[in-house]
mmCIF file of C-alpha atoms and ligand atoms in Angstrom:
data_model
loop_
_atom_site.group_PDB
_atom_site.id
_atom_site.type_symbol
_atom_site.label_atom_id
_atom_site.label_comp_id
_atom_site.label_asym_id
_atom_site.label_seq_id
_atom_site.Cartn_x
_atom_site.Cartn_y
_atom_site.Cartn_z
ATOM 1 C CA MET A 8 -98.012 38.331 -34.296
ATOM 2 C CA THR A 9 -98.256 35.325 -36.653
ATOM 3 C CA VAL A 10 -101.245 34.133 -38.833
ATOM 4 C CA GLU A 11 -101.056 30.392 -37.491
ATOM 5 C CA GLU A 12 -102.235 31.973 -34.028
ATOM 6 C CA HIS A 13 -105.687 32.552 -35.606
ATOM 7 C CA CYS A 14 -105.781 29.304 -37.620
ATOM 8 C CA LYS A 15 -107.166 26.056 -36.844
ATOM 9 C CA ASP A 16 -107.377 23.279 -39.364
ATOM 10 C CA ASN A 17 -106.800 25.884 -42.071
ATOM 11 C CA LYS A 18 -109.513 27.986 -40.729
ATOM 12 C CA LEU A 19 -109.933 31.213 -39.199
ATOM 13 C CA CYS A 20 -110.458 30.751 -35.792
ATOM 14 C CA SER A 21 -110.485 34.403 -34.779
ATOM 15 C CA LYS A 22 -112.437 37.411 -35.398
ATOM 16 C CA ILE A 23 -110.985 39.929 -37.808
ATOM 17 C CA ARG A 24 -112.011 43.597 -37.529
ATOM 18 C CA CYS A 25 -110.997 46.541 -39.328
ATOM 19 C CA PRO A 26 -107.715 47.786 -38.337
ATOM 20 C CA MET A 27 -108.840 51.755 -38.001
ATOM 21 C CA CYS A 28 -112.447 51.340 -36.721
ATOM 22 C CA SER A 29 -112.679 47.681 -35.440
ATOM 23 C CA SER A 30 -115.838 47.495 -37.591
ATOM 24 C CA LEU A 31 -116.223 43.420 -37.867
ATOM 25 C CA ILE A 32 -115.364 42.069 -41.308
ATOM 26 C CA LEU A 33 -115.277 38.178 -40.543
ATOM 27 C CA SER A 34 -116.243 35.846 -37.866
ATOM 28 C CA PRO A 35 -114.890 32.601 -36.698
ATOM 29 C CA ASP A 36 -114.631 29.695 -38.992
ATOM 30 C CA SER A 37 -115.973 31.945 -41.820
ATOM 31 C CA ALA A 38 -112.776 32.059 -43.915
ATOM 32 C CA THR A 39 -109.913 29.500 -44.736
ATOM 33 C CA LEU A 40 -106.131 30.076 -45.153
ATOM 34 C CA HIS A 41 -104.958 31.106 -48.299
ATOM 35 C CA ILE A 42 -101.082 31.354 -49.469
ATOM 36 C CA GLU A 43 -100.440 33.065 -52.463
ATOM 37 C CA SER A 44 -97.906 36.080 -53.449
ATOM 38 C CA ILE A 45 -99.869 38.958 -54.800
ATOM 39 C CA SER A 46 -98.837 42.585 -54.786
ATOM 40 C CA LEU A 47 -101.489 44.666 -53.324
ATOM 41 C CA PRO A 48 -101.081 48.549 -53.372
ATOM 42 C CA LYS A 49 -99.997 49.837 -49.572
ATOM 43 C CA VAL A 50 -102.640 51.462 -47.660
ATOM 44 C CA ARG A 51 -100.587 54.937 -47.232
ATOM 45 C CA LYS A 52 -100.967 56.664 -50.786
ATOM 46 C CA ASP A 53 -97.913 57.274 -52.653
ATOM 47 C CA GLY A 54 -96.704 54.103 -50.471
ATOM 48 C CA GLY A 55 -96.025 51.760 -53.272
ATOM 49 C CA GLU A 56 -96.958 47.928 -53.340
ATOM 50 C CA GLU A 57 -96.309 45.179 -51.101
ATOM 51 C CA ILE A 58 -96.229 41.810 -51.486
ATOM 52 C CA ILE A 59 -98.500 39.833 -49.819
ATOM 53 C CA GLU A 60 -98.358 35.995 -49.117
ATOM 54 C CA SER A 61 -101.076 35.264 -46.195
ATOM 55 C CA TRP A 62 -104.422 35.704 -46.966
ATOM 56 C CA TRP A 63 -108.110 34.563 -45.623
ATOM 57 C CA LEU A 64 -110.298 33.393 -48.381
ATOM 58 C CA VAL A 65 -113.853 33.200 -48.411
ATOM 59 C CA ASP A 66 -115.895 32.109 -51.346
ATOM 60 C CA ASP A 67 -118.713 34.386 -51.335
ATOM 61 C CA MET A 68 -119.032 38.150 -50.589
ATOM 62 C CA PHE A 69 -122.238 37.634 -48.250
ATOM 63 C CA THR A 70 -120.024 35.840 -45.594
ATOM 64 C CA PHE A 71 -118.339 38.966 -44.325
ATOM 65 C CA ASP A 72 -120.077 40.696 -41.583
ATOM 66 C CA ASN A 73 -118.856 43.778 -42.992
ATOM 67 C CA ILE A 74 -116.951 44.563 -46.392
ATOM 68 C CA GLY A 75 -116.816 47.359 -48.800
ATOM 69 C CA PHE A 76 -115.456 47.434 -52.443
ATOM 70 C CA SER A 77 -113.516 50.268 -54.287
ATOM 71 C CA ARG A 78 -114.194 50.859 -57.689
ATOM 72 C CA SER A 79 -112.175 48.824 -60.246
ATOM 73 C CA ALA A 80 -108.429 49.188 -59.925
ATOM 74 C CA SER A 81 -105.697 48.285 -62.510
ATOM 75 C CA GLY A 82 -106.526 44.645 -64.612
ATOM 76 C CA GLY A 83 -110.407 45.182 -63.650
ATOM 77 C CA LEU A 84 -109.339 44.096 -59.821
ATOM 78 C CA LYS A 85 -111.747 45.302 -57.415
ATOM 79 C CA TYR A 86 -110.091 46.051 -53.669
ATOM 80 C CA LEU A 87 -111.976 45.200 -50.486
ATOM 81 C CA THR A 88 -112.040 47.987 -48.056
ATOM 82 C CA CYS A 89 -113.685 48.642 -44.423
ATOM 83 C CA ALA A 90 -117.654 48.949 -45.080
ATOM 84 C CA ASP A 91 -117.238 51.833 -42.402
ATOM 85 C CA CYS A 92 -114.209 53.811 -42.390
ATOM 86 C CA GLU A 93 -112.971 52.817 -46.224
ATOM 87 C CA ILE A 94 -109.444 52.016 -45.239
ATOM 88 C CA GLY A 95 -108.132 49.966 -47.490
ATOM 89 C CA PRO A 96 -107.121 47.773 -49.196
ATOM 90 C CA LEU A 97 -107.660 45.378 -47.057
ATOM 91 C CA GLY A 98 -108.008 42.985 -49.788
ATOM 92 C CA VAL A 99 -108.668 41.783 -53.450
ATOM 93 C CA HIS A 100 -110.986 40.337 -55.480
ATOM 94 C CA ASP A 101 -110.703 39.485 -59.385
ATOM 95 C CA PRO A 102 -114.023 39.520 -60.694
ATOM 96 C CA LYS A 103 -112.433 36.580 -63.023
ATOM 97 C CA GLU A 104 -112.714 34.422 -60.001
ATOM 98 C CA PRO A 105 -116.313 34.820 -58.898
ATOM 99 C CA LYS A 106 -115.777 32.628 -55.829
ATOM 100 C CA LYS A 107 -112.090 34.117 -54.476
ATOM 101 C CA PHE A 108 -112.191 36.756 -51.907
ATOM 102 C CA ILE A 109 -109.327 37.207 -50.163
ATOM 103 C CA ILE A 110 -108.335 39.531 -47.351
ATOM 104 C CA ALA A 111 -104.590 40.731 -46.499
ATOM 105 C CA ALA A 112 -104.002 38.695 -43.254
ATOM 106 C CA SER A 113 -101.166 41.216 -41.874
ATOM 107 C CA ARG A 114 -104.073 44.268 -42.782
ATOM 108 C CA VAL A 115 -106.733 43.339 -39.863
ATOM 109 C CA ARG A 116 -107.174 43.369 -36.481
ATOM 110 C CA TYR A 117 -107.699 39.786 -34.672
ATOM 111 C CA ASN A 118 -110.367 39.257 -31.790
ATOM 112 C CA ASP A 119 -110.917 42.215 -29.344
ATOM 113 C CA SER A 120 -107.383 43.189 -29.603
ATOM 114 C CA ALA A 121 -107.283 47.264 -29.054
ATOM 115 C CA VAL A 122 -103.656 47.822 -30.078
ATOM 116 C CA PHE A 123 -103.360 47.465 -34.046
ATOM 117 C CA THR A 124 -99.271 46.060 -34.651
ATOM 118 C CA PRO A 125 -98.556 46.284 -38.445
ATOM 119 C CA ASN A 126 -95.627 43.745 -39.218
HETATM 120 ZN ZN1 ZN B 475 -112.919 50.867 -40.566
#
């Protein structure tokens, strides 16, 4: 599975769902592809950190169909989690950049696929 399969003209062309409970997070056309190397804690506790390079960028938190925010983590960052089952972090938001909410492309489920296959 590659990010490009879900991207057309740099825009998301698939639905993005929670990898755990399938709650809808983003609708098609609501996000743009964003490439930046950012470290994100792994979903498993004590799993260390992972460098994520491909993200879905949204400039307004109300664009999300469903999203949760964890309490401030290191450096004042906020982690984006599933609003229903609270799995995360699925993305990150830096309050110093109010128009930047990013979801890790490798941590979400696309469309209505039943099986989550982590990269
Ligand atoms: Zn969920």
